[in-house]
mmCIF file of C-alpha atoms and ligand atoms in Angstrom:
data_model
loop_
_atom_site.group_PDB
_atom_site.id
_atom_site.type_symbol
_atom_site.label_atom_id
_atom_site.label_comp_id
_atom_site.label_asym_id
_atom_site.label_seq_id
_atom_site.Cartn_x
_atom_site.Cartn_y
_atom_site.Cartn_z
ATOM 1 C CA MET A 1 59.819 120.917 101.206
ATOM 2 C CA THR A 2 62.168 118.928 98.998
ATOM 3 C CA ALA A 3 61.738 115.361 97.801
ATOM 4 C CA ILE A 4 63.369 112.820 100.103
ATOM 5 C CA GLN A 5 65.958 110.409 98.790
ATOM 6 C CA ARG A 6 64.424 106.984 98.139
ATOM 7 C CA GLU A 7 66.010 103.600 98.441
ATOM 8 C CA THR A 8 65.978 102.061 94.989
ATOM 9 C CA THR A 9 63.797 99.026 94.400
ATOM 10 C CA ASP A 10 64.943 95.973 92.489
ATOM 11 C CA PHE A 11 62.539 97.002 89.745
ATOM 12 C CA THR A 12 62.016 100.243 87.929
ATOM 13 C CA LEU A 13 58.448 101.168 88.772
ATOM 14 C CA PRO A 14 57.980 104.554 87.082
ATOM 15 C CA GLY A 15 56.959 103.970 83.491
ATOM 16 C CA SER A 16 56.291 100.270 84.040
ATOM 17 C CA TYR A 17 53.085 98.216 83.904
ATOM 18 C CA GLY A 18 51.255 96.112 86.484
ATOM 19 C CA LEU A 19 48.359 93.676 86.451
ATOM 20 C CA GLY A 20 45.275 94.319 88.554
ATOM 21 C CA THR A 21 43.189 91.547 90.030
ATOM 22 C CA THR A 22 39.726 93.002 90.744
ATOM 23 C CA GLY A 23 37.091 90.341 90.200
ATOM 24 C CA PHE A 24 39.642 87.503 90.181
ATOM 25 C CA TRP A 25 37.866 85.840 93.097
ATOM 26 C CA SER A 26 34.861 85.147 90.910
ATOM 27 C CA GLY A 27 35.027 81.627 89.442
ATOM 28 C CA ALA A 28 34.064 83.034 86.029
ATOM 29 C CA ASN A 29 37.320 84.933 85.739
ATOM 30 C CA THR A 30 39.858 82.128 85.696
ATOM 31 C CA GLY A 31 41.617 83.567 82.602
ATOM 32 C CA LEU A 32 43.628 85.892 84.802
ATOM 33 C CA ALA A 33 45.724 83.015 86.139
ATOM 34 C CA GLY A 34 47.162 82.311 82.657
ATOM 35 C CA CYS A 35 47.647 86.035 82.073
ATOM 36 C CA ILE A 36 49.617 86.431 85.300
ATOM 37 C CA ARG A 37 51.874 83.447 84.567
ATOM 38 C CA GLU A 38 52.573 84.593 81.011
ATOM 39 C CA ALA A 39 53.056 88.241 82.022
ATOM 40 C CA VAL A 40 55.633 87.273 84.659
ATOM 41 C CA ASP A 41 57.365 84.470 82.739
ATOM 42 C CA GLN A 42 57.389 85.869 79.195
ATOM 43 C CA TYR A 43 57.201 89.633 79.626
ATOM 44 C CA GLY A 44 59.056 90.144 82.908
ATOM 45 C CA LEU A 45 56.083 92.057 84.341
ATOM 46 C CA HIS A 46 56.397 91.958 88.114
ATOM 47 C CA VAL A 47 53.812 94.318 89.638
ATOM 48 C CA LEU A 48 50.632 92.541 90.796
ATOM 49 C CA ASP A 49 47.957 94.585 92.553
ATOM 50 C CA THR A 50 45.292 93.335 94.945
ATOM 51 C CA ALA A 51 43.370 94.415 98.068
ATOM 52 C CA GLU A 52 41.834 92.824 101.141
ATOM 53 C CA MET A 53 38.544 94.373 99.970
ATOM 54 C CA TYR A 54 38.407 92.464 96.657
ATOM 55 C CA GLY A 55 35.988 89.603 97.279
ATOM 56 C CA ASN A 56 36.638 89.954 101.026
ATOM 57 C CA GLY A 57 40.086 88.358 100.786
ATOM 58 C CA ARG A 58 39.109 85.780 98.159
ATOM 59 C CA CYS A 59 41.003 87.678 95.469
ATOM 60 C CA GLU A 60 44.199 87.574 97.562
ATOM 61 C CA SER A 61 43.695 83.822 98.079
ATOM 62 C CA ALA A 62 43.193 83.237 94.341
ATOM 63 C CA LEU A 63 46.277 85.296 93.551
ATOM 64 C CA GLY A 64 48.246 83.414 96.222
ATOM 65 C CA LYS A 65 47.517 80.129 94.436
ATOM 66 C CA VAL A 66 48.678 81.495 91.067
ATOM 67 C CA ILE A 67 51.959 82.925 92.318
ATOM 68 C CA ARG A 68 52.885 79.795 94.273
ATOM 69 C CA GLY A 69 56.061 78.492 92.654
ATOM 70 C CA ILE A 70 57.080 81.830 91.110
ATOM 71 C CA PRO A 71 60.335 82.969 92.762
ATOM 72 C CA ARG A 72 59.304 85.691 95.208
ATOM 73 C CA ASP A 73 62.015 88.054 93.999
ATOM 74 C CA LYS A 74 60.420 88.083 90.531
ATOM 75 C CA LEU A 75 57.299 89.752 91.964
ATOM 76 C CA PHE A 76 56.394 93.163 93.302
ATOM 77 C CA LEU A 77 53.212 92.548 95.302
ATOM 78 C CA VAL A 78 50.934 95.498 96.039
ATOM 79 C CA ASP A 79 48.112 95.135 98.568
ATOM 80 C CA LYS A 80 45.667 97.575 100.175
ATOM 81 C CA ILE A 81 44.199 97.929 103.636
ATOM 82 C CA LEU A 82 40.742 99.393 104.274
ATOM 83 C CA PRO A 83 40.572 102.680 106.187
ATOM 84 C CA GLU A 84 38.353 101.083 108.859
ATOM 85 C CA HIS A 85 41.239 98.739 109.710
ATOM 86 C CA MET A 86 43.585 101.614 110.371
ATOM 87 C CA ASN A 87 43.528 101.202 114.172
ATOM 88 C CA GLU A 88 45.463 99.393 116.944
ATOM 89 C CA LYS A 89 43.108 96.412 116.982
ATOM 90 C CA ASP A 90 42.987 95.704 113.255
ATOM 91 C CA PHE A 91 46.137 96.966 111.506
ATOM 92 C CA PHE A 92 48.499 94.041 112.061
ATOM 93 C CA SER A 93 45.771 91.401 111.907
ATOM 94 C CA SER A 94 44.705 92.803 108.496
ATOM 95 C CA LEU A 95 48.298 92.778 107.293
ATOM 96 C CA HIS A 96 48.954 89.234 108.559
ATOM 97 C CA GLY A 97 45.666 88.090 106.995
ATOM 98 C CA SER A 98 46.723 89.461 103.602
ATOM 99 C CA LEU A 99 50.173 87.846 103.898
ATOM 100 C CA ARG A 100 48.632 84.497 104.830
ATOM 101 C CA ARG A 101 46.150 84.540 101.936
ATOM 102 C CA LEU A 102 48.882 85.511 99.464
ATOM 103 C CA GLY A 103 51.235 82.868 100.877
ATOM 104 C CA THR A 104 54.106 85.294 101.342
ATOM 105 C CA ASP A 105 55.967 86.705 104.312
ATOM 106 C CA TYR A 106 56.233 90.261 103.003
ATOM 107 C CA LEU A 107 54.531 92.756 100.697
ATOM 108 C CA ASP A 108 56.513 95.023 98.428
ATOM 109 C CA LEU A 109 54.008 97.852 98.768
ATOM 110 C CA TYR A 110 51.137 98.284 101.239
ATOM 111 C CA LEU A 111 48.612 101.052 100.558
ATOM 112 C CA LEU A 112 45.762 102.650 102.448
ATOM 113 C CA HIS A 113 42.925 101.984 99.959
ATOM 114 C CA TRP A 114 41.330 105.408 100.430
ATOM 115 C CA ARG A 115 41.495 108.050 103.141
ATOM 116 C CA GLY A 116 38.079 107.609 104.757
ATOM 117 C CA GLU A 117 38.313 108.424 108.461
ATOM 118 C CA ALA A 118 41.872 107.105 108.806
ATOM 119 C CA ASP A 119 44.153 108.784 111.353
ATOM 120 C CA LEU A 120 47.154 109.804 109.253
ATOM 121 C CA SER A 121 49.593 109.849 112.201
ATOM 122 C CA PHE A 122 48.567 106.277 113.006
ATOM 123 C CA LEU A 123 48.918 105.350 109.328
ATOM 124 C CA ALA A 124 52.511 106.587 109.059
ATOM 125 C CA ALA A 125 53.536 105.135 112.448
ATOM 126 C CA SER A 126 51.987 101.694 111.774
ATOM 127 C CA MET A 127 53.338 101.443 108.259
ATOM 128 C CA GLU A 128 56.818 102.362 109.484
ATOM 129 C CA ALA A 129 56.507 99.734 112.256
ATOM 130 C CA ALA A 130 55.561 97.152 109.601
ATOM 131 C CA VAL A 131 58.621 98.154 107.555
ATOM 132 C CA GLN A 132 60.822 97.725 110.644
ATOM 133 C CA LYS A 133 59.385 94.229 111.205
ATOM 134 C CA GLY A 134 60.188 93.311 107.588
ATOM 135 C CA LEU A 135 56.503 92.733 106.755
ATOM 136 C CA ILE A 136 56.415 95.402 104.027
ATOM 137 C CA ARG A 137 59.122 97.049 101.959
ATOM 138 C CA PHE A 138 57.320 100.279 101.069
ATOM 139 C CA TRP A 139 54.023 101.909 101.959
ATOM 140 C CA GLY A 140 51.736 104.452 100.435
ATOM 141 C CA VAL A 141 48.189 105.585 99.863
ATOM 142 C CA SER A 142 45.508 105.397 97.205
ATOM 143 C CA ASN A 143 42.896 107.913 96.052
ATOM 144 C CA PHE A 144 44.643 110.783 97.862
ATOM 145 C CA ASP A 145 44.115 114.224 96.338
ATOM 146 C CA GLU A 146 46.557 117.083 96.903
ATOM 147 C CA PRO A 147 44.998 118.343 100.193
ATOM 148 C CA ASP A 148 45.072 114.756 101.551
ATOM 149 C CA LEU A 149 48.766 114.449 100.697
ATOM 150 C CA GLU A 150 49.449 117.855 102.249
ATOM 151 C CA ASP A 151 47.850 116.579 105.483
ATOM 152 C CA LEU A 152 49.887 113.364 105.318
ATOM 153 C CA LEU A 153 53.142 115.239 104.803
ATOM 154 C CA LYS A 154 52.499 117.183 108.016
ATOM 155 C CA VAL A 155 52.545 114.076 110.259
ATOM 156 C CA GLU A 156 55.708 112.395 111.548
ATOM 157 C CA ASN A 157 57.163 110.095 108.876
ATOM 158 C CA GLY A 158 54.375 111.095 106.472
ATOM 159 C CA ASP A 159 57.120 111.911 103.982
ATOM 160 C CA ARG A 160 58.010 108.201 103.908
ATOM 161 C CA CYS A 161 54.920 107.699 101.718
ATOM 162 C CA TYR A 162 56.310 106.010 98.614
ATOM 163 C CA CYS A 163 53.342 105.903 96.270
ATOM 164 C CA ASN A 164 49.858 107.258 95.590
ATOM 165 C CA GLN A 165 47.708 104.932 93.472
ATOM 166 C CA ILE A 166 45.093 107.022 91.652
ATOM 167 C CA PHE A 167 42.641 106.786 88.800
ATOM 168 C CA TYR A 168 44.298 108.131 85.680
ATOM 169 C CA SER A 169 43.614 107.364 82.064
ATOM 170 C CA LEU A 170 43.437 109.183 78.768
ATOM 171 C CA TYR A 171 39.749 109.735 79.592
ATOM 172 C CA GLU A 172 40.499 111.456 82.919
ATOM 173 C CA ARG A 173 43.650 113.551 82.907
ATOM 174 C CA GLY A 174 42.710 116.022 85.677
ATOM 175 C CA SER A 175 45.618 115.039 87.951
ATOM 176 C CA GLU A 176 48.105 116.296 85.353
ATOM 177 C CA TYR A 177 47.239 119.859 86.343
ATOM 178 C CA SER A 178 48.634 119.982 89.868
ATOM 179 C CA LEU A 179 48.404 116.633 91.726
ATOM 180 C CA LEU A 180 51.028 114.883 89.574
ATOM 181 C CA PRO A 181 53.532 117.759 89.717
ATOM 182 C CA PHE A 182 52.949 117.926 93.498
ATOM 183 C CA MET A 183 53.627 114.187 93.863
ATOM 184 C CA LYS A 184 56.722 114.381 91.717
ATOM 185 C CA SER A 185 58.073 117.324 93.726
ATOM 186 C CA HIS A 186 57.673 115.239 96.917
ATOM 187 C CA GLY A 187 59.086 112.025 95.490
ATOM 188 C CA ILE A 188 55.723 110.221 95.714
ATOM 189 C CA LEU A 189 55.507 107.667 92.938
ATOM 190 C CA PRO A 190 52.368 107.733 90.791
ATOM 191 C CA MET A 191 50.630 104.424 90.103
ATOM 192 C CA SER A 192 47.503 104.518 87.913
ATOM 193 C CA TYR A 193 44.515 102.240 88.291
ATOM 194 C CA SER A 194 41.821 101.629 85.669
ATOM 195 C CA SER A 195 44.412 102.868 83.196
ATOM 196 C CA LEU A 196 42.089 101.848 80.346
ATOM 197 C CA GLY A 197 39.230 103.742 81.963
ATOM 198 C CA SER A 198 37.155 100.594 82.351
ATOM 199 C CA ASP A 199 35.057 101.540 85.362
ATOM 200 C CA TYR A 200 34.697 105.201 84.483
ATOM 201 C CA HIS A 201 31.227 105.930 83.168
ATOM 202 C CA PRO A 202 30.135 107.672 81.138
ATOM 203 C CA HIS A 203 33.418 108.085 79.301
ATOM 204 C CA PRO A 204 34.452 108.759 75.736
ATOM 205 C CA ASP A 205 35.418 105.701 73.712
ATOM 206 C CA ILE A 206 38.742 105.709 71.955
ATOM 207 C CA HIS A 207 37.388 103.127 69.510
ATOM 208 C CA LYS A 208 35.019 105.786 68.172
ATOM 209 C CA ASN A 209 37.846 108.155 67.236
ATOM 210 C CA LYS A 210 38.312 107.830 63.487
ATOM 211 C CA HIS A 211 41.871 109.250 63.327
ATOM 212 C CA ILE A 212 43.204 107.180 66.214
ATOM 213 C CA MET A 213 41.598 104.004 64.924
ATOM 214 C CA GLU A 214 43.047 104.635 61.453
ATOM 215 C CA LEU A 215 46.511 104.927 62.993
ATOM 216 C CA CYS A 216 45.951 101.733 65.000
ATOM 217 C CA ARG A 217 44.794 99.831 61.931
ATOM 218 C CA ALA A 218 47.677 101.137 59.803
ATOM 219 C CA THR A 219 50.362 100.292 62.384
ATOM 220 C CA GLY A 220 48.795 97.162 63.897
ATOM 221 C CA TYR A 221 48.918 98.419 67.511
ATOM 222 C CA ALA A 222 45.870 98.237 69.767
ATOM 223 C CA PRO A 223 44.577 101.541 71.176
ATOM 224 C CA GLU A 224 44.855 99.947 74.633
ATOM 225 C CA SER A 225 48.610 99.448 74.284
ATOM 226 C CA MET A 226 48.912 103.115 73.237
ATOM 227 C CA MET A 227 46.790 104.218 76.213
ATOM 228 C CA LEU A 228 49.017 102.301 78.625
ATOM 229 C CA LYS A 229 52.104 103.833 77.073
ATOM 230 C CA MET A 230 50.514 107.276 77.560
ATOM 231 C CA ASN A 231 50.284 106.562 81.317
ATOM 232 C CA ALA A 232 53.822 105.247 81.427
ATOM 233 C CA ALA A 233 55.039 108.358 79.606
ATOM 234 C CA GLN A 234 53.541 110.441 82.439
ATOM 235 C CA GLY A 235 55.726 108.465 84.877
ATOM 236 C CA PHE A 236 52.958 106.175 86.138
ATOM 237 C CA CYS A 237 53.327 102.538 86.943
ATOM 238 C CA ALA A 238 50.210 101.735 84.897
ATOM 239 C CA LEU A 239 47.870 99.041 86.260
ATOM 240 C CA PHE A 240 45.444 97.335 83.937
ATOM 241 C CA SER A 241 43.486 94.121 84.105
ATOM 242 C CA THR A 242 42.587 91.533 81.533
ATOM 243 C CA PHE A 243 41.276 87.990 81.558
ATOM 244 C CA SER A 244 42.312 87.493 77.936
ATOM 245 C CA LEU A 245 45.739 86.325 76.784
ATOM 246 C CA LEU A 246 45.131 88.004 73.439
ATOM 247 C CA HIS A 247 44.565 91.362 75.156
ATOM 248 C CA LEU A 248 47.525 90.823 77.467
ATOM 249 C CA ARG A 249 49.827 90.274 74.483
ATOM 250 C CA GLU A 250 48.392 93.307 72.655
ATOM 251 C CA ASN A 251 48.778 95.515 75.709
ATOM 252 C CA LEU A 252 52.376 94.539 76.438
ATOM 253 C CA ARG A 253 53.647 94.947 72.870
ATOM 254 C CA GLN A 254 56.355 97.580 72.636
ATOM 255 C CA VAL A 255 54.960 100.539 70.687
ATOM 256 C CA PRO A 256 57.740 102.160 68.622
ATOM 257 C CA GLU A 257 58.473 105.744 69.632
ATOM 258 C CA GLY A 258 57.538 107.179 66.200
ATOM 259 C CA VAL A 259 54.120 105.511 66.254
ATOM 260 C CA PHE A 260 53.567 106.600 69.831
ATOM 261 C CA GLN A 261 54.345 110.237 69.011
ATOM 262 C CA GLN A 262 51.728 110.173 66.229
ATOM 263 C CA PHE A 263 49.248 108.656 68.679
ATOM 264 C CA ARG A 264 50.080 111.243 71.301
ATOM 265 C CA THR A 265 49.351 114.136 68.951
ATOM 266 C CA LEU A 266 45.963 112.646 68.018
ATOM 267 C CA ALA A 267 45.178 111.716 71.644
ATOM 268 C CA ASP A 268 46.014 115.227 72.929
ATOM 269 C CA ALA A 269 43.575 116.656 70.366
ATOM 270 C CA ALA A 270 40.796 114.177 71.198
ATOM 271 C CA PHE A 271 41.334 113.980 74.997
ATOM 272 C CA PRO A 272 43.038 117.282 75.866
ATOM 273 C CA PRO A 273 45.121 117.757 79.016
ATOM 274 C CA PRO A 274 43.441 119.860 81.747
ATOM 275 C CA ASP A 275 43.645 123.659 81.705
ATOM 276 C CA HIS A 276 42.299 124.131 85.248
ATOM 277 C CA ALA A 277 42.381 122.401 88.639
ATOM 278 C CA SER A 278 39.696 119.822 89.439
ATOM 279 C CA PRO A 279 39.160 117.352 92.305
ATOM 280 C CA LEU A 280 40.662 113.896 91.876
ATOM 281 C CA VAL A 281 38.147 111.460 90.375
ATOM 282 C CA LYS A 282 37.846 108.273 92.453
ATOM 283 C CA ILE A 283 36.091 105.153 91.170
HETATM 284 N N1 NAP B 1 42.965 101.771 94.242
HETATM 285 C C1 NAP B 1 41.730 101.696 93.806
HETATM 286 O O1 NAP B 1 40.806 102.290 94.373
HETATM 287 C C2 NAP B 1 41.434 100.892 92.557
HETATM 288 C C3 NAP B 1 40.207 101.077 91.894
HETATM 289 C C4 NAP B 1 39.975 100.337 90.734
HETATM 290 C C5 NAP B 1 40.952 99.463 90.275
HETATM 291 N N2 NAP B 1 42.127 99.276 90.957
HETATM 292 C C6 NAP B 1 43.167 98.336 90.469
HETATM 293 O O2 NAP B 1 43.492 98.622 89.108
HETATM 294 C C7 NAP B 1 43.345 97.450 88.316
HETATM 295 C C8 NAP B 1 43.000 97.805 86.863
HETATM 296 O O3 NAP B 1 41.825 98.555 86.775
HETATM 297 P P1 NAP B 1 40.444 98.008 86.148
HETATM 298 O O4 NAP B 1 40.412 96.541 86.283
HETATM 299 O O5 NAP B 1 39.371 98.814 86.758
HETATM 300 O O6 NAP B 1 40.381 98.442 84.685
HETATM 301 P P2 NAP B 1 41.223 98.626 83.321
HETATM 302 O O7 NAP B 1 42.510 97.953 83.364
HETATM 303 O O8 NAP B 1 41.144 100.075 83.020
HETATM 304 O O9 NAP B 1 40.289 97.878 82.274
HETATM 305 C C9 NAP B 1 40.028 96.513 82.307
HETATM 306 C C10 NAP B 1 39.057 96.235 81.168
HETATM 307 O O10 NAP B 1 39.697 96.509 79.920
HETATM 308 C C11 NAP B 1 39.546 95.390 79.069
HETATM 309 N N3 NAP B 1 40.751 95.266 78.244
HETATM 310 C C12 NAP B 1 42.045 95.106 78.636
HETATM 311 N N4 NAP B 1 42.869 95.048 77.564
HETATM 312 C C13 NAP B 1 42.082 95.169 76.465
HETATM 313 C C14 NAP B 1 42.349 95.153 75.052
HETATM 314 N N5 NAP B 1 43.580 95.036 74.558
HETATM 315 N N6 NAP B 1 41.291 95.295 74.211
HETATM 316 C C15 NAP B 1 40.029 95.430 74.679
HETATM 317 N N7 NAP B 1 39.713 95.444 76.007
HETATM 318 C C16 NAP B 1 40.735 95.313 76.888
HETATM 319 C C17 NAP B 1 39.381 94.198 79.989
HETATM 320 O O11 NAP B 1 38.613 93.201 79.360
HETATM 321 P P3 NAP B 1 39.263 91.741 79.049
HETATM 322 O O12 NAP B 1 39.335 91.016 80.360
HETATM 323 O O13 NAP B 1 38.276 91.168 78.078
HETATM 324 O O14 NAP B 1 40.600 91.988 78.433
HETATM 325 C C18 NAP B 1 38.589 94.805 81.148
HETATM 326 O O15 NAP B 1 37.213 94.829 80.862
HETATM 327 C C19 NAP B 1 42.259 96.663 89.080
HETATM 328 O O16 NAP B 1 42.228 95.301 88.719
HETATM 329 C C20 NAP B 1 42.697 96.886 90.510
HETATM 330 O O17 NAP B 1 43.771 96.016 90.844
HETATM 331 C C21 NAP B 1 42.396 100.003 92.080
#
């Protein structure tokens, strides 16, 4: 099967960055609002990721308040539906609920959060119906491994799947072996979540690597900004989250190519790419 021709988006997603919003619904995490405004206004970041699951819709509501007043065409809003809502009764009410909480009349990208028991024929048909109604621009999936994508590609319009949002970071590179090449060959855009490996435990800690930290100190770039660039270099739209303006600014600094190549050599030695197939890690 060959990759289908995609409509181009207004933004270049592969190799770009996006801000995640997990935990934003909690009153303690108000710092994200300032990060979102600065990321959009100063850095031209446009991808914002949320889900109906996060705080049971409260995260979408909090995000909706922050983006009020930002021109809609400056944003690329990504939202996710739970697999248990993938049925006649719940699909459109879930989608309309997310739109209402976000205060928008369309999503740029709507994803099935994980496969669960979802009927993939229903998924493709409903998502396409939502596209036809102008409620979403693109649709996709999250946490789909290669066999899941193979199943999806067998159903009618399954090849309209635009994106697969998966866990990928320097600490977990398993998808490089065959999932990523498979997605690329089918024109399915990779988006990485937890790109800094935050929820992945136990994991190695880049801050404990003497050579990498020496390079970071000598050049003044944070290891996190290098890690994000690693994801972008693999073609991912790399999602990260931060409640700190200082971290946001560090992460979005442009790392010069020469510095990045030095980092890459050290990172490949410390966190080697996979040499065998392994199941997709989901967190
Ligand atoms: N599809 C899915 O199943 C799924 C699953 C998980 C996540 N996601 C999405 O992906 C988004 C990002 O993932 P994530 O939130 O799990 O984790 P992440 O981006 O890998 O890591 C976030 C953590 O890194 C810290 N951090 C960020 N920049 C830093 C810096 N320069 N220096 C030191 N620490 C730094 C943050 O702390 P500070 O706040 O202190 O900066 C926070 O604790 C989520 O918000 C969500 O939207 C999707």
